[in-house]
Short mmCIF file of N, CA, C and O in Angstrom, two decimals:
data_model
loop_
_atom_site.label_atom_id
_atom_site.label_comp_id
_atom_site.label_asym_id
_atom_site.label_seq_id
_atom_site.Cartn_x
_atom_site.Cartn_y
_atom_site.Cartn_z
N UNK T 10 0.85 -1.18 0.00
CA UNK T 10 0.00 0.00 0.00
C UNK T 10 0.89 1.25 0.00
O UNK T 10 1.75 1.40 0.87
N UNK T 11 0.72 2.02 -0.87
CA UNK T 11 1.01 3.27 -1.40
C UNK T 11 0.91 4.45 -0.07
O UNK T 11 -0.19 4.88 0.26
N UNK T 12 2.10 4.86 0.58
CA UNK T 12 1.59 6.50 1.74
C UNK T 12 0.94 7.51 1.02
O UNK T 12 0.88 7.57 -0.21
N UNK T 13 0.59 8.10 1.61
CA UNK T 13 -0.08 9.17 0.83
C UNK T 13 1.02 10.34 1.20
O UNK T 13 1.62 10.38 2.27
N UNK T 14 1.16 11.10 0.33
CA UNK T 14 1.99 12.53 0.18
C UNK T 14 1.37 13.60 0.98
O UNK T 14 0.94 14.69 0.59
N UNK T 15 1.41 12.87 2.67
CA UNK T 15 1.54 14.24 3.68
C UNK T 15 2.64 14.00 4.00
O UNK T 15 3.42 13.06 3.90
N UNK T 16 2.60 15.74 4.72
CA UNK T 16 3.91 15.81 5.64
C UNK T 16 3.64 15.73 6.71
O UNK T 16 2.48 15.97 7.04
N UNK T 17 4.89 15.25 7.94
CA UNK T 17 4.15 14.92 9.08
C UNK T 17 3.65 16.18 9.78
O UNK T 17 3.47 17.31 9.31
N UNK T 18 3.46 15.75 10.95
CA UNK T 18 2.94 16.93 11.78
C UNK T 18 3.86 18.01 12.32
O UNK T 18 3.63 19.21 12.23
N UNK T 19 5.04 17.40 12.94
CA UNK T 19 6.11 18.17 13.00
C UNK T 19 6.32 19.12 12.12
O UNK T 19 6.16 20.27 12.52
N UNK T 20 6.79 18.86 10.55
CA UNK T 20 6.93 19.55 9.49
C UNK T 20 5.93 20.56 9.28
O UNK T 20 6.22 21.61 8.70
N UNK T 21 4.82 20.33 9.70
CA UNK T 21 3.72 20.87 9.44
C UNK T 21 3.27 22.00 10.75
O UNK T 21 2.35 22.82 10.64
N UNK T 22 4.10 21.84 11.93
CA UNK T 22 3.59 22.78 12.61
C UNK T 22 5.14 23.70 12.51
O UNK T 22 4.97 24.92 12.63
N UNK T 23 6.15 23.38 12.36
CA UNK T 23 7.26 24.21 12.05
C UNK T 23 7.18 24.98 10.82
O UNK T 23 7.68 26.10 10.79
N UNK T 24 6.49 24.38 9.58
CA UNK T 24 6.33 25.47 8.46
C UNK T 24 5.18 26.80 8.84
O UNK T 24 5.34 27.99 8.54
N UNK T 25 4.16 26.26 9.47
CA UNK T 25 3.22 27.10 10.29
C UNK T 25 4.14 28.46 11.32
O UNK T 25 4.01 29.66 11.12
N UNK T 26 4.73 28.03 12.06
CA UNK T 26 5.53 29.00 12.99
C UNK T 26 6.30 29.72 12.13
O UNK T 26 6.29 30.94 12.31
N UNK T 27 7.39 28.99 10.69
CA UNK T 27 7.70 29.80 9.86
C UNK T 27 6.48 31.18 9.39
O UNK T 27 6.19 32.21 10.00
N UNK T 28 6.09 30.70 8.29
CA UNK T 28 4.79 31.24 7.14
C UNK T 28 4.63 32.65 8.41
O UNK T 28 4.86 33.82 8.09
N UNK T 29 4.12 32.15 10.10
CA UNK T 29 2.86 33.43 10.55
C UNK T 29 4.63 34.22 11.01
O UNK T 29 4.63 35.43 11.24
N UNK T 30 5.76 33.56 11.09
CA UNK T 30 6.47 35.12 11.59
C UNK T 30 6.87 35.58 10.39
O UNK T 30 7.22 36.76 10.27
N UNK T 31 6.88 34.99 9.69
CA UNK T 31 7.14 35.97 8.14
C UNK T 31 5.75 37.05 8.01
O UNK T 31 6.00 38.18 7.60
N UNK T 32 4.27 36.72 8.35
CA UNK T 32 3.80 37.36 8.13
C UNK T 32 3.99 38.35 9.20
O UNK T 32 4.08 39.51 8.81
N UNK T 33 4.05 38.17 10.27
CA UNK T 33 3.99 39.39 11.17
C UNK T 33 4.91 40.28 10.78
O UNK T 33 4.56 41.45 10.69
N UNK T 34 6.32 39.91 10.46
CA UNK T 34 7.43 40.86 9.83
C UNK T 34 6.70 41.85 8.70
O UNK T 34 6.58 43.08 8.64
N UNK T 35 6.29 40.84 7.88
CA UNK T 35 5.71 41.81 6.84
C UNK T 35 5.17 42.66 7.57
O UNK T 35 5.81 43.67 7.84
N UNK T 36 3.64 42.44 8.17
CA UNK T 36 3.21 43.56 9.15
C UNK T 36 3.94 44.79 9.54
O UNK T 36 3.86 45.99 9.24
N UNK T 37 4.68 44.05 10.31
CA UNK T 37 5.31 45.13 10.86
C UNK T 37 6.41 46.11 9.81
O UNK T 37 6.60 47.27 10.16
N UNK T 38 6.86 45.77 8.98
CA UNK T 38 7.53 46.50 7.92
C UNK T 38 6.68 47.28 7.29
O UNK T 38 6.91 48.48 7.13
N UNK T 39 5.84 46.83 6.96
CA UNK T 39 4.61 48.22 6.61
C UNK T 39 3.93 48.89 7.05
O UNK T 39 3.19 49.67 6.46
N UNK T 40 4.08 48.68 8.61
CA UNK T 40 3.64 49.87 9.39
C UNK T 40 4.70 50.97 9.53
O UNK T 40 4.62 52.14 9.14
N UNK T 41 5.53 50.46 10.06
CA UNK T 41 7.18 51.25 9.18
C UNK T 41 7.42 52.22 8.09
O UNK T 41 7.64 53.43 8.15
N UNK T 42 7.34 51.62 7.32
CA UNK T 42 7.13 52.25 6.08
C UNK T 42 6.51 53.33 5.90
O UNK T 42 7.06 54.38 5.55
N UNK T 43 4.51 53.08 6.29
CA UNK T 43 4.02 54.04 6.32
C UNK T 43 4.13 54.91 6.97
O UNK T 43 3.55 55.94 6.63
N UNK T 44 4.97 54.91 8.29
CA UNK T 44 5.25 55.98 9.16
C UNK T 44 6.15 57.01 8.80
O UNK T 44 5.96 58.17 9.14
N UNK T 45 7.41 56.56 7.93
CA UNK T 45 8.60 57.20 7.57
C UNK T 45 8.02 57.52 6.37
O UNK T 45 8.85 58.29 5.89
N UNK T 46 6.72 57.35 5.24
CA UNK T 46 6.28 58.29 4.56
C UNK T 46 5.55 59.16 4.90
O UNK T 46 5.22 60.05 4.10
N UNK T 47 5.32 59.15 5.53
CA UNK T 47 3.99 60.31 6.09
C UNK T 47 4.67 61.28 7.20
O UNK T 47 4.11 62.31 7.57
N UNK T 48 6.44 60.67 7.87
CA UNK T 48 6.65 62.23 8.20
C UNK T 48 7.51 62.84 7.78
O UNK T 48 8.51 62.18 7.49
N UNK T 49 7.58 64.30 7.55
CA UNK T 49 8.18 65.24 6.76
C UNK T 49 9.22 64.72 7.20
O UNK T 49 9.40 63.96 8.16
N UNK T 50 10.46 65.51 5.88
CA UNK T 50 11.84 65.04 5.87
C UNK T 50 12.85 66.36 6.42
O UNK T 50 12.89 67.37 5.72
N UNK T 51 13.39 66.31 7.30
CA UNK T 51 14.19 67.32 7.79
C UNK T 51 15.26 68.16 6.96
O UNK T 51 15.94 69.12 7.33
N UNK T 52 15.20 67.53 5.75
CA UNK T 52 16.67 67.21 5.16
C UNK T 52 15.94 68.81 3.95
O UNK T 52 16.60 69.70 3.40
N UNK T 53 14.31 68.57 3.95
CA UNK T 53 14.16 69.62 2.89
C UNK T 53 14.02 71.24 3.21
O UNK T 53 13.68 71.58 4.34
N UNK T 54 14.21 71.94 2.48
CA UNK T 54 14.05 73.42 3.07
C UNK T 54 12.45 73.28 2.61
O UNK T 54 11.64 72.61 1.98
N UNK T 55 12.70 74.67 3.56
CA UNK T 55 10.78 75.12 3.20
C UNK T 55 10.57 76.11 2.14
O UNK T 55 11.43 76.96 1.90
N UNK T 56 9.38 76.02 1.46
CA UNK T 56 9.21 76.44 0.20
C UNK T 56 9.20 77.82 0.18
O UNK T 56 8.78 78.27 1.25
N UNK T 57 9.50 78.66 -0.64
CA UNK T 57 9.74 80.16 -0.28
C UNK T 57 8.06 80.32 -0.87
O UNK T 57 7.51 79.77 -1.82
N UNK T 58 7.52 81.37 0.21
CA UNK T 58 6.34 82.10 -0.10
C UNK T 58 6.14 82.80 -1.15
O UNK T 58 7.13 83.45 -1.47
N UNK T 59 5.11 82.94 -1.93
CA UNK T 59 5.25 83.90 -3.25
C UNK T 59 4.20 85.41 -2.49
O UNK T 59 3.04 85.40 -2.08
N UNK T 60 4.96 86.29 -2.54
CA UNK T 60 4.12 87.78 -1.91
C UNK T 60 3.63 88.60 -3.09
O UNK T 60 3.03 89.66 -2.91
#
């Protein structure tokens, strides 16, 4: 009789713990991200007023 093509459980709860901290990283890198776009950059001057 032929196994069938699972993986065990082990394999299967270690790829799990992989996969969700990769996702949380992601998460968290794009909260990141959006923070350091949204605040102004020190580095620019300010725009001269037109009078």
């Amino acid at each position: 009789m032929a196994r069938s093509p699972q993986l065990p459980d082990r394999t299967k709860a270690w790829f799990g713990i992989i996969v969700g901290v990769l996702l949380i990283a992601l998460f968290i890198g794009s909260l990141f991200a959006g923070r350091r776009d949204t605040q102004p950059k020190e580095n620019q001057k300010a725009a001269p007023h037109e009078q």
